[in-house]
Coordinates of C-alpha atoms in Angstrom, one line a residue:
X7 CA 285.5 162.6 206.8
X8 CA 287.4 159.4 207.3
X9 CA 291.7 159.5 208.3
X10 CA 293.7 156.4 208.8
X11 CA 295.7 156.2 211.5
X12 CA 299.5 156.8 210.8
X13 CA 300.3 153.4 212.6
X14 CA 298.3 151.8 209.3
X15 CA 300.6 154.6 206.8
X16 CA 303.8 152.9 208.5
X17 CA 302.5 148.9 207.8
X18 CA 301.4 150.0 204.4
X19 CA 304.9 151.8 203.7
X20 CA 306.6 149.0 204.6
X21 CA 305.0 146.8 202.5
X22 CA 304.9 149.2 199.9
X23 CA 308.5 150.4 200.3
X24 CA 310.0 147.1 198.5
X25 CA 307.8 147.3 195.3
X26 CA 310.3 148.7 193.5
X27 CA 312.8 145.8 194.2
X28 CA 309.9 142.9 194.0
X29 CA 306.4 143.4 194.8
X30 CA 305.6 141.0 197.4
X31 CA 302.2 139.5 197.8
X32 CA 299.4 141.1 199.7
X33 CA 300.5 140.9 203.2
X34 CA 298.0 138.8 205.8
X35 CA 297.1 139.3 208.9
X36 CA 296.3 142.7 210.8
X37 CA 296.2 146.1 208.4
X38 CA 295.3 143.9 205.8
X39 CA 292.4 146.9 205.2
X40 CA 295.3 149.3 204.6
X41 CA 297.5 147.6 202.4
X42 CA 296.7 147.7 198.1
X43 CA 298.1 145.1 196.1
X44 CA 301.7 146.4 194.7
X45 CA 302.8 146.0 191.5
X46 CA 306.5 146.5 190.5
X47 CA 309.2 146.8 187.4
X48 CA 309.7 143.6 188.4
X49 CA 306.1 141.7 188.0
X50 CA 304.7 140.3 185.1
X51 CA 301.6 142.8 185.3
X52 CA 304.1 145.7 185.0
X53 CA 304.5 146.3 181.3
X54 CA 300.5 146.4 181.3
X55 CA 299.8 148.5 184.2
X56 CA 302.2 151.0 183.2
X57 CA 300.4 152.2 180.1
X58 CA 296.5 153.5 179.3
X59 CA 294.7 153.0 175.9
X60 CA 297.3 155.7 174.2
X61 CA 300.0 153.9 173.1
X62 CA 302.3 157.2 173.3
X63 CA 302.3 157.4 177.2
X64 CA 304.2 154.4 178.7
X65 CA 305.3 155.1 182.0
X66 CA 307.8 153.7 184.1
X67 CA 306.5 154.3 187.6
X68 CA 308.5 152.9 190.9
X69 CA 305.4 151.0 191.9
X70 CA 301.4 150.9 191.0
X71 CA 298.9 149.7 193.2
X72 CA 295.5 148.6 192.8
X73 CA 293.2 149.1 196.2
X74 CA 290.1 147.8 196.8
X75 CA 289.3 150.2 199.0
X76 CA 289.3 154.1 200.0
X77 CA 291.5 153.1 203.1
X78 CA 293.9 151.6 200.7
X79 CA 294.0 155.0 198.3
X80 CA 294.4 156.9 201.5
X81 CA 297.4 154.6 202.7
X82 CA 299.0 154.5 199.0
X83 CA 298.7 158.0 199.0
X84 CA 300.3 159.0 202.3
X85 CA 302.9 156.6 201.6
X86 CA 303.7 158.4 198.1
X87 CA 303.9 161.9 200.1
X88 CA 306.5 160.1 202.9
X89 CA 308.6 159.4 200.3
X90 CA 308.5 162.1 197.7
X91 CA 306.9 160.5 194.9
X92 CA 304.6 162.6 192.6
X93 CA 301.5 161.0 192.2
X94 CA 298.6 159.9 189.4
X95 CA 295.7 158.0 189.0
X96 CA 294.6 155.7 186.3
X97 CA 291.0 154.8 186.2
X98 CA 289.8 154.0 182.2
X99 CA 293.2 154.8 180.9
X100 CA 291.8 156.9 178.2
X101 CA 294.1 160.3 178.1
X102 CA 295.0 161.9 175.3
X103 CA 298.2 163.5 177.1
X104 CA 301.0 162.0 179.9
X105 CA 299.0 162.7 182.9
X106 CA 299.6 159.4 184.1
X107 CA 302.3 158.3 182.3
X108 CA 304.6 161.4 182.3
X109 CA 308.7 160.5 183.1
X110 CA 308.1 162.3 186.6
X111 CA 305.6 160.7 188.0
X112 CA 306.6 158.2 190.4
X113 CA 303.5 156.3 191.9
X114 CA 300.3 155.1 189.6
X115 CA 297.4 154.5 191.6
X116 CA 294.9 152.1 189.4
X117 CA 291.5 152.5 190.4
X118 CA 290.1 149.4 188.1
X119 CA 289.5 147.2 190.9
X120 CA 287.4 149.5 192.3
X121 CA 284.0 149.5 190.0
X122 CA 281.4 148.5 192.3
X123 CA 277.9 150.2 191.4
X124 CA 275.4 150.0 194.6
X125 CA 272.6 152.1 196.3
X126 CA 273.3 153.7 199.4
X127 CA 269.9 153.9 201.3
X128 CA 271.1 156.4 203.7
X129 CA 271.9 159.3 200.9
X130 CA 269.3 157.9 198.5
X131 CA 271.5 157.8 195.7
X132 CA 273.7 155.7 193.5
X133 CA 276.9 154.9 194.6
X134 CA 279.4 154.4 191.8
X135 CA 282.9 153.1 192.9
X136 CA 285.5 155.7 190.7
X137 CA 287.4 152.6 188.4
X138 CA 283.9 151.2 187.2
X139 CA 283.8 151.8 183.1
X140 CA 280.5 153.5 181.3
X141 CA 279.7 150.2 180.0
X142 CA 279.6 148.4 183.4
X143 CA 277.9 151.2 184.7
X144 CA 274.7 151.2 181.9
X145 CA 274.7 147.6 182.6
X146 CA 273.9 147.7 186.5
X147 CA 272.0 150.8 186.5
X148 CA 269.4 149.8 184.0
X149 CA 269.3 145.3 184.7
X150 CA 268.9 146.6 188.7
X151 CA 266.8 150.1 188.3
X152 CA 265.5 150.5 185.3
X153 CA 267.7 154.0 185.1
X154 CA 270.4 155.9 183.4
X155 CA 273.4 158.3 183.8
X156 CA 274.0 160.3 180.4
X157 CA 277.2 159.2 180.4
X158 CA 279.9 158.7 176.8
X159 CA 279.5 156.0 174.3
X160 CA 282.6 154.8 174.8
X161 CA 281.8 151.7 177.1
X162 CA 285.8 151.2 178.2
X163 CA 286.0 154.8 179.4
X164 CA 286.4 155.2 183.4
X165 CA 284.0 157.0 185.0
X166 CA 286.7 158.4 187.4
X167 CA 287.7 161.5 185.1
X168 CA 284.8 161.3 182.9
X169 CA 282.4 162.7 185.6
X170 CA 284.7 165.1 186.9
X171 CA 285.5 166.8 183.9
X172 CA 281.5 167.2 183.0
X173 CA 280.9 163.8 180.8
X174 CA 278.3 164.3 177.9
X175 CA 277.1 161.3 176.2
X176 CA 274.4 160.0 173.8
X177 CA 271.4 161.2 176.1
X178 CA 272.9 164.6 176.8
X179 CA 270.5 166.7 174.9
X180 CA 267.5 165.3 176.8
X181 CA 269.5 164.2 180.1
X182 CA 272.0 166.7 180.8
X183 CA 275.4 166.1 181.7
X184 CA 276.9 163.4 184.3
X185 CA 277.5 166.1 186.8
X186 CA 274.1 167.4 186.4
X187 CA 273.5 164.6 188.7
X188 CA 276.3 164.7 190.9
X189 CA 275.0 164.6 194.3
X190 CA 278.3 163.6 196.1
X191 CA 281.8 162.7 196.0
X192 CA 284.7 160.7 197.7
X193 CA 288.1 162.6 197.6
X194 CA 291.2 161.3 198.8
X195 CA 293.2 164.6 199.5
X196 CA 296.4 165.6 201.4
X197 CA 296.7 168.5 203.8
X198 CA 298.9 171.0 204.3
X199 CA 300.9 169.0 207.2
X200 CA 301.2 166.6 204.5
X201 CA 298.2 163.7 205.5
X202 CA 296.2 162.1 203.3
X203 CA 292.8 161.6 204.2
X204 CA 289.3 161.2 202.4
X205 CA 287.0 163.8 202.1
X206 CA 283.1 163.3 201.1
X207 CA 281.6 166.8 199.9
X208 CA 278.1 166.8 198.2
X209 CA 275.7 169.5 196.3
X210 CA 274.2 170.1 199.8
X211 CA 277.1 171.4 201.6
X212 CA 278.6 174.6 201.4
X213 CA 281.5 176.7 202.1
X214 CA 285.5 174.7 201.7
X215 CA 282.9 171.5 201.2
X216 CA 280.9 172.8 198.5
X217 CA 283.8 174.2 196.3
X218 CA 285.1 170.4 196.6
X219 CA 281.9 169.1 195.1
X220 CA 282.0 171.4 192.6
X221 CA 285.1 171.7 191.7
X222 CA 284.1 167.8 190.6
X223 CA 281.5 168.6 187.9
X224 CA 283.9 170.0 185.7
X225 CA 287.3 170.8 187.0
X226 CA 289.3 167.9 185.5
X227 CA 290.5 164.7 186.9
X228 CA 293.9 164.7 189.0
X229 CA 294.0 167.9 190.4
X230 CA 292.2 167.7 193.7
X231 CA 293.0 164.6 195.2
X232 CA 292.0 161.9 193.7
X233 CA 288.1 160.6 193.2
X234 CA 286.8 157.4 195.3
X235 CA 283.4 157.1 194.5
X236 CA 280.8 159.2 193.4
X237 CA 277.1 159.3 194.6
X238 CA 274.6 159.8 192.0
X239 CA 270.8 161.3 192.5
X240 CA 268.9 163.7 190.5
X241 CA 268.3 167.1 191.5
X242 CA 264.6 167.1 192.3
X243 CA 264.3 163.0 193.4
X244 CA 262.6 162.1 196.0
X245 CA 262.6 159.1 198.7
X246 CA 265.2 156.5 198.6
X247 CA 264.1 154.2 195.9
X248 CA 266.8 153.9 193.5
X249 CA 264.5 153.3 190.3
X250 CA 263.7 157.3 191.2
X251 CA 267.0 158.4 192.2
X252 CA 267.8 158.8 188.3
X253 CA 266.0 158.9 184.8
X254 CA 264.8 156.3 183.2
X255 CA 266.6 155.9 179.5
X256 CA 264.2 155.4 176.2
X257 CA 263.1 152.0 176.0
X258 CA 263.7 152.0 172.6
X259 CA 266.3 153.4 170.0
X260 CA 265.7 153.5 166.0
X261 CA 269.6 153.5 165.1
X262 CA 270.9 153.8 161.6
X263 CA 274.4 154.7 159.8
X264 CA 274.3 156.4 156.4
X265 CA 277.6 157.4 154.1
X266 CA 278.6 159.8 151.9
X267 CA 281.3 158.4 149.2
X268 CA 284.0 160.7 149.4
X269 CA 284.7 160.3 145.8
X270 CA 281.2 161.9 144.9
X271 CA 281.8 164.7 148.0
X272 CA 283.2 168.3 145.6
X273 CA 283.7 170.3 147.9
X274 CA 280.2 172.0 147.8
X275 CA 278.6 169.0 148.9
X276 CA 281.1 168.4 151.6
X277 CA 280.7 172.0 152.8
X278 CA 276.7 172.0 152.3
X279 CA 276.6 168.9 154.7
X280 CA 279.1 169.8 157.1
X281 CA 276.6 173.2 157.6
X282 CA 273.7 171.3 157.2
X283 CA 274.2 169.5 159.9
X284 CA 275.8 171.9 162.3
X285 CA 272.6 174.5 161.1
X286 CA 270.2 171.7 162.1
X287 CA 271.4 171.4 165.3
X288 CA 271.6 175.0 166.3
X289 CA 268.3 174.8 165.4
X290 CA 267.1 172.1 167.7
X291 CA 269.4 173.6 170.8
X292 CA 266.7 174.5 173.0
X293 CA 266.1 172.6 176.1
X294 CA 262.7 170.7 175.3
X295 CA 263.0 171.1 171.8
X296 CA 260.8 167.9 170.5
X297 CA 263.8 166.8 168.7
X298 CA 266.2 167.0 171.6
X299 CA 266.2 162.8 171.7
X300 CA 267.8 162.5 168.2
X301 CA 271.4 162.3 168.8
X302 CA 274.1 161.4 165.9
X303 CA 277.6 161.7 165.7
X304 CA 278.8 163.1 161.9
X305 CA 282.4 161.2 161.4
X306 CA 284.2 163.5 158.9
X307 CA 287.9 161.9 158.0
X308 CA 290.4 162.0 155.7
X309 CA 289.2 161.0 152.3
X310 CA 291.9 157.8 152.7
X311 CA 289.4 156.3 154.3
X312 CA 286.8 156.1 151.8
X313 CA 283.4 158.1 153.2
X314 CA 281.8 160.4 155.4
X315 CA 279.8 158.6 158.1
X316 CA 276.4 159.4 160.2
X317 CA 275.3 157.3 162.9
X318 CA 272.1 158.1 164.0
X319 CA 270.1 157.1 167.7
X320 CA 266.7 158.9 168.6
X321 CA 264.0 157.4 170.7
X322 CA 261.4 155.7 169.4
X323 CA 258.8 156.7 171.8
X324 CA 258.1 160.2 170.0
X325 CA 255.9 160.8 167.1
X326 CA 256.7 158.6 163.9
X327 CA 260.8 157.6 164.5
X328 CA 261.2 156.7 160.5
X329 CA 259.6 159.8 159.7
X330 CA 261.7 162.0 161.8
X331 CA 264.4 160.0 160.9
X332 CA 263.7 160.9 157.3
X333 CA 263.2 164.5 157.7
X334 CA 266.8 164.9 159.4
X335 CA 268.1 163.5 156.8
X336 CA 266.9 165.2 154.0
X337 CA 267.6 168.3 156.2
X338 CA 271.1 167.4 155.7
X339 CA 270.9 166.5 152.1
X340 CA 269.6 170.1 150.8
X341 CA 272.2 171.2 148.0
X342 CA 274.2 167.9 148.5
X343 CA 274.6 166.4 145.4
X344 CA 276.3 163.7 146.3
X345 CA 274.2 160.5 146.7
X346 CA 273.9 159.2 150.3
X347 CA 274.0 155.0 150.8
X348 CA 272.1 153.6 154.5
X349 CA 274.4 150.8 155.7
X350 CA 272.1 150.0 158.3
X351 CA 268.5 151.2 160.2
X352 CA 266.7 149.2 162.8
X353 CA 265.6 149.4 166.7
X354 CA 267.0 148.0 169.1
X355 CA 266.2 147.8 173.1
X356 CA 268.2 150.7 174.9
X357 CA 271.0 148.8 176.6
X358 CA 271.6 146.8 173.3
X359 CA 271.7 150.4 171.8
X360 CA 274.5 151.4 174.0
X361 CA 276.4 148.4 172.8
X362 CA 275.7 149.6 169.2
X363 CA 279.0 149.3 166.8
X364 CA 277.7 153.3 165.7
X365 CA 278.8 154.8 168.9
X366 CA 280.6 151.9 171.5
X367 CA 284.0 152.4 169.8
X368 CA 286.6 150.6 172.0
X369 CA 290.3 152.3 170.8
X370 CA 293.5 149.9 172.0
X371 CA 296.5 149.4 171.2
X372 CA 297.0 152.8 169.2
X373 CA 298.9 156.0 169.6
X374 CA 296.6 159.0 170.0
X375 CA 296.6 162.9 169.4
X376 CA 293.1 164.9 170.3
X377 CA 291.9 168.4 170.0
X378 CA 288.5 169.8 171.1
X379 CA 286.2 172.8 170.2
X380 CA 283.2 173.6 171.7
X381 CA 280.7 175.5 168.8
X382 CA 277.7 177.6 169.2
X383 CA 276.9 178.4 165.3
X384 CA 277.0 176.6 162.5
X385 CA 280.3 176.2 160.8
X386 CA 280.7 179.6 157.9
X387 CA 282.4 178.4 154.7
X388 CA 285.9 179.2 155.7
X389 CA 285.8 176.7 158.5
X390 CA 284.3 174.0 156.3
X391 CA 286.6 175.2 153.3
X392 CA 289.4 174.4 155.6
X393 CA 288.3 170.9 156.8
X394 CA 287.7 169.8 152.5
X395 CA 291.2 171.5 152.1
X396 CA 292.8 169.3 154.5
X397 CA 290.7 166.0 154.4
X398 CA 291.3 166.1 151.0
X399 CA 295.1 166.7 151.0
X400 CA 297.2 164.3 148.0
X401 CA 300.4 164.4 150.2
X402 CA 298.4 162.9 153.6
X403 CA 296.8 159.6 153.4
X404 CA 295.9 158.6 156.5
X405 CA 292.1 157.5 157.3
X406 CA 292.7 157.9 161.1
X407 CA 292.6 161.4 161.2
X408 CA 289.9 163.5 161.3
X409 CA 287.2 164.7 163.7
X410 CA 284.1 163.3 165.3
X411 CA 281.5 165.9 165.1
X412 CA 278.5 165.4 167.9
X413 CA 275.5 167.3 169.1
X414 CA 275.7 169.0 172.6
X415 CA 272.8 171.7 173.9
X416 CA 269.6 170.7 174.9
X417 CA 269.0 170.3 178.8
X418 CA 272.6 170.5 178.9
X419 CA 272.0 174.2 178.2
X420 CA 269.7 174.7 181.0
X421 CA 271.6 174.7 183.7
X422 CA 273.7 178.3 184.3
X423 CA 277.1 178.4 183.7
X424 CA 278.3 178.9 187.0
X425 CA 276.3 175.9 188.6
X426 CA 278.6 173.5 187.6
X427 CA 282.7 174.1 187.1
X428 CA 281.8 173.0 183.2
X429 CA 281.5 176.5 182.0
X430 CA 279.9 175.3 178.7
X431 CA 276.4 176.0 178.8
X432 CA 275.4 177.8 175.5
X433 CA 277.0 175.8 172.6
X434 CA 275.2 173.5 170.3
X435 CA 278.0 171.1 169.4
X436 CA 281.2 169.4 170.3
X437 CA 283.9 168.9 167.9
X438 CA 286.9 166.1 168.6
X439 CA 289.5 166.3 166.3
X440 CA 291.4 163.3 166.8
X441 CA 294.3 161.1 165.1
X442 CA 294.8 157.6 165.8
X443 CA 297.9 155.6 164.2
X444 CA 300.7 152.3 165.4
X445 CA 304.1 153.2 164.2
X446 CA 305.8 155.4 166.6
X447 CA 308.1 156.7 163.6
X448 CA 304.8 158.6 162.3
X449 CA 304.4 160.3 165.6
X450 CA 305.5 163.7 163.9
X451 CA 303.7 163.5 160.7
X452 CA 300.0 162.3 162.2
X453 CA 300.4 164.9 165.3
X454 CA 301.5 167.6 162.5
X455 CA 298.8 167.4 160.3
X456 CA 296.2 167.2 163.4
X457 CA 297.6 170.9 164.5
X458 CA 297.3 172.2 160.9
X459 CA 293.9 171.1 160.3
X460 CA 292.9 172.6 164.0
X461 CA 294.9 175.6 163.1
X462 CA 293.4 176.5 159.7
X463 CA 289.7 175.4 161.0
X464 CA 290.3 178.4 163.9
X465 CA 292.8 180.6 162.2
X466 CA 290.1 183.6 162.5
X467 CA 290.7 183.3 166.3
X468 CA 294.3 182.7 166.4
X469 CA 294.7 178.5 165.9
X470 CA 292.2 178.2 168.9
X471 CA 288.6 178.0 169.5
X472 CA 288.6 181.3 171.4
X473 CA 285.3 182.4 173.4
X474 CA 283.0 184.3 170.3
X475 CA 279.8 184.3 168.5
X476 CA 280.8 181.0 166.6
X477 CA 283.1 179.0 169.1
X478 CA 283.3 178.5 173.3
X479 CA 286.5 177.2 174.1
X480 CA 287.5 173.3 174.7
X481 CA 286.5 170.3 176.5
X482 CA 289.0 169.5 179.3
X483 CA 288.3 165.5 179.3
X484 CA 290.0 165.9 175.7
X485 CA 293.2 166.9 177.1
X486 CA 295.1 169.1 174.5
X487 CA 298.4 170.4 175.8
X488 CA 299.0 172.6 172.5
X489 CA 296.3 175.2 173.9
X490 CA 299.4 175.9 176.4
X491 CA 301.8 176.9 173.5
X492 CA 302.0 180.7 172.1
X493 CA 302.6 179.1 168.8
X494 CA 299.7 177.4 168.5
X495 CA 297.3 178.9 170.6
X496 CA 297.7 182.4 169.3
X497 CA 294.7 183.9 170.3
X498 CA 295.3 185.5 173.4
X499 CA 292.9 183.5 175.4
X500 CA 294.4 181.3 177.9
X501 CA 294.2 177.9 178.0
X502 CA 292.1 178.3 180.9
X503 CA 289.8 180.2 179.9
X504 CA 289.4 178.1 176.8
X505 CA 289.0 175.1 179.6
X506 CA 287.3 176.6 182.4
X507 CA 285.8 180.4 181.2
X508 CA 284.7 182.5 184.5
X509 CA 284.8 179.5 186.7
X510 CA 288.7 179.4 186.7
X511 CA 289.0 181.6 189.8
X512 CA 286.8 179.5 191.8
X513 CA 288.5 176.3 190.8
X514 CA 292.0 178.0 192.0
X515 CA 290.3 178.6 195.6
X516 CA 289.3 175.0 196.0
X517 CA 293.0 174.2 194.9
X518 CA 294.5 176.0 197.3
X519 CA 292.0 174.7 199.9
X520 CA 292.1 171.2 199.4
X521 CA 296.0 170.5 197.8
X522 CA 297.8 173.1 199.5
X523 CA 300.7 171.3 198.4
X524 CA 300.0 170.5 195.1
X525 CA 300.8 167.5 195.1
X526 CA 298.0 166.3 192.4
X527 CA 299.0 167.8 189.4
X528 CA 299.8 167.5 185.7
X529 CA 299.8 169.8 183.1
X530 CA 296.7 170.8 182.5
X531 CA 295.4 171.1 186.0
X532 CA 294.6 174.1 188.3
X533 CA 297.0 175.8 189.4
X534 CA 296.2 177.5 193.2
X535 CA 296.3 181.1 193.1
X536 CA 300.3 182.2 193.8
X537 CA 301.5 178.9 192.0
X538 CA 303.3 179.5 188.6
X539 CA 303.6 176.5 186.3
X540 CA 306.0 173.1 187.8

């Protein structure tokens, strides 16, 4: 546990305290340690700093700064409590809601100058600085250890939030999930006398400490203080050599993207596919199931935009890869008259596969909407009746709206669902419904038609994905604030249930342990128990 002395808080405030006027320059001399650089409405990094990937969100914060360093969080922090201003951190800038960019929040702390990836010898893990991006982090894990974290496809996406609301990713069935190999964390939190300090909990400790670490592999960014670094190191390694700290990834991929014309999709086809491939996955849900490395994402949008698309990765190293590759998709084909068109199949080197157009989508400079739904079954005809009524609708022609249908399962499925805060443990896939568009005039009419398509999809369970034989709740990393409104989430199951299942009352303890205050919030984050909604 590391504090900085309030003599440092007062330097840092002081050179803090004028950003909102005109951010000076990093100040020399002594505190230099404590003191971030400070941007202000005034500077020409501003308008950037001030907004994530979602072009919704623009903030309009007094001041952002960008440490280099946990004592500089700490100090940004403190000074942020002194003075009243609500708090938020940006690390990948990739939310779907205002968390960061919401009119009350004050103070932005931007973590992307913190992304350093190391190994620290005396824990005999990885350490992973909290603002490095997936990309950056496949990169130096693999060049310098030959390893992997089974972390999202999405190489801009900050590992900050991503591993602390339970990231999945491309090697999930066979890996796990990022927090499966959480072995520590960095927090920055703030007491109840109101002083920030930072905080390192791991899976060893136990007690106030061991909530904090777990309250990290699945709780949700921003609502605990806010995330360092993490240290990373398989359960079960042994010694301190860092090419055995974590898996090793495939050495090989056999990638391929296949289409179905949505002119040639009747709805039988579309709804024989869309089980198809939700039945074949069930299927193959078993941790250790000798198909567990195969790992697609089924793209099913509006018809505007001309097909449904299958990208395809599966490891090379197992059996006959073409053959298998075959097999799954004539799995998929059966009763699906439609004919099917390969854009591309080859094999490429793992790290080039993570780097593969088929999954390494980079969104900017676009306003977003997203919805999640965690399913254990495969989908029954009304819920694939209502996704061909509303992808085909005449009066909507947008091709940015749709949902991204991936596997989930595997080893993700063997760990219990109270090991880790992400609840999630039996479902075989993970749905994100998602609508991307420019003009903020169409705001209304993209974000409209995403609710109705959710909606219909779930209207057995009330407009939600409520905890049953077929569905499991949400994903929290997709941040959905309409699971918070009676009129669309008519279920009767909370939104944190749908988030968090049993695990919720847990999470509230380590809330009210660690931000007594509450001062890291937003408006999808625990609540301590006694606190209503702010």
């Amino acid at each position: 546990m590391s504090r900085v002395s309030r003599r440092s808080f007062v330097g840092a405030s002081a050179l803090i305290g004028t950003a909102a006027v005109a951010p000076p320059a990093l100040a020399r001399g002594a505190g230099e340690e404590t003191r971030p650089v400070v941007v202000g409405p005034g500077s020409p990094q501003y308008a950037d700093l001030a907004r994530g990937v979602n072009q919704r969100w623009i903030g309009t914060p007094d001041w952002i700064a960008l440490p280099r360093t946990t004592a500089q969080v700490v100090a940004a922090v403190q000074h942020a409590v002194d003075t009243g201003r609500r708090v938020a951190v940006r690390g990948g800038g990739h939310c779907f809601e205002d968390f960061v960019a919401g009119s009350g929040i004050r103070t932005v702390i931007d973590l992307s100058a913190m992304n350093a990836v190391g190994h620290d010898a005396r824990r005999g893990a990885v350490e992973v600085w909290a603002g490095a991006r997936l990309g950056e982090v496949n990169e130096q894990l693999f060049k310098r250890w030959g390893v992997a974290l089974p972390g999202g496809s999405c190489p801009t996406v900050g590992v900050g939030g991503h591993i602390s609301g339970g990231g999945y990713g491309p090697l999930n069935r066979t890996l796990g999930l990022t927090v499966d190999h959480l072995h520590a964390v960095e927090v920055v939190v703030v007491g109840s006398d109101g002083t920030a300090r930072a905080v390192v909990a791991s899976r060893d400790d136990r007690g106030a400490l061991g909530d904090l670490w777990w309250a990290h592999t699945g709780g949700g960014g921003g609502t605990f203080g806010i995330v360092t670094r993490y240290w990373l190191r398989s359960p079960g390694a042994s010694g301190s050599d860092p090419r055995r700290t974590l898996p090793a990834p495939p050495a090989e991929q056999l990638v391929a993207t296949v289409v179905w014309p949505w002119q040639d999709l009747h709805q039988e086809s579309f709804v024989n596919l869309l089980k198809n491939y939700s039945a074949w996955h069930v299927a193959h849900n078993a941790p250790g199931d000798p198909e567990a490395d195969l790992y697609s994402h089924l793209a099913v949008f509006h018809r505007s935009g001309g097909a449904v698309a299958l990208n395809v990765q599966l490891s090379t190293a197992h059996g006959d890869p073409d053959r298998r590759l075959d097999a799954f998709l004539a799995a998929l084909g059966r009763g699906v008259t439609a004919p099917s068109r390969t854009v591309e199949r080859h094999r490429l080197p793992w790290l080039m596969a993570t780097q593969w157009s088929g999954f390494a989508d980079r969104p900017g400079g676009k306003r977003i909407k997203g919805k999640s739904a965690y399913h254990r079954t495969a989908f029954d005809d009304a819920q694939a009746g209502a996704l061909h009524r509303h992808l085909t609708r005449a009066d909507y022609d947008h091709p940015g709206s749709g949902l991204l249908i991936a596997p989930y399962g595997g080893r993700v499925n063997a760990v219990g669902p109270h090991e880790t805060a992400l609840a999630h443990r039996d479902s075989a896939l993970m749905l994100m419904y998602v609508s991307e568009w420019t003009a903020a005039a169409e705001d209304d009419r993209h974000v409209g038609f995403l609710r109705e398509l959710y909606e219909d999809v779930y209207a057995a369970t009330g407009g939600a994905p409520a905890p049953g034989r077929s569905t499991a709740g949400a994903y929290v990393n997709y941040a959905d604030t309409d699971l918070k409104d009676p009129r669309r989430n008519r279920s009767g199951v909370s939104w944190q249930e749908l988030y968090f299942g049993a695990n919720h009352a847990r999470l509230r303890r380590a809330k009210a342990r660690w931000d007594p205050r509450d001062e890291f919030r937003h408006a999808l984050s625990v609540r301590a128990a006694g606190r209503g909604e702010r």
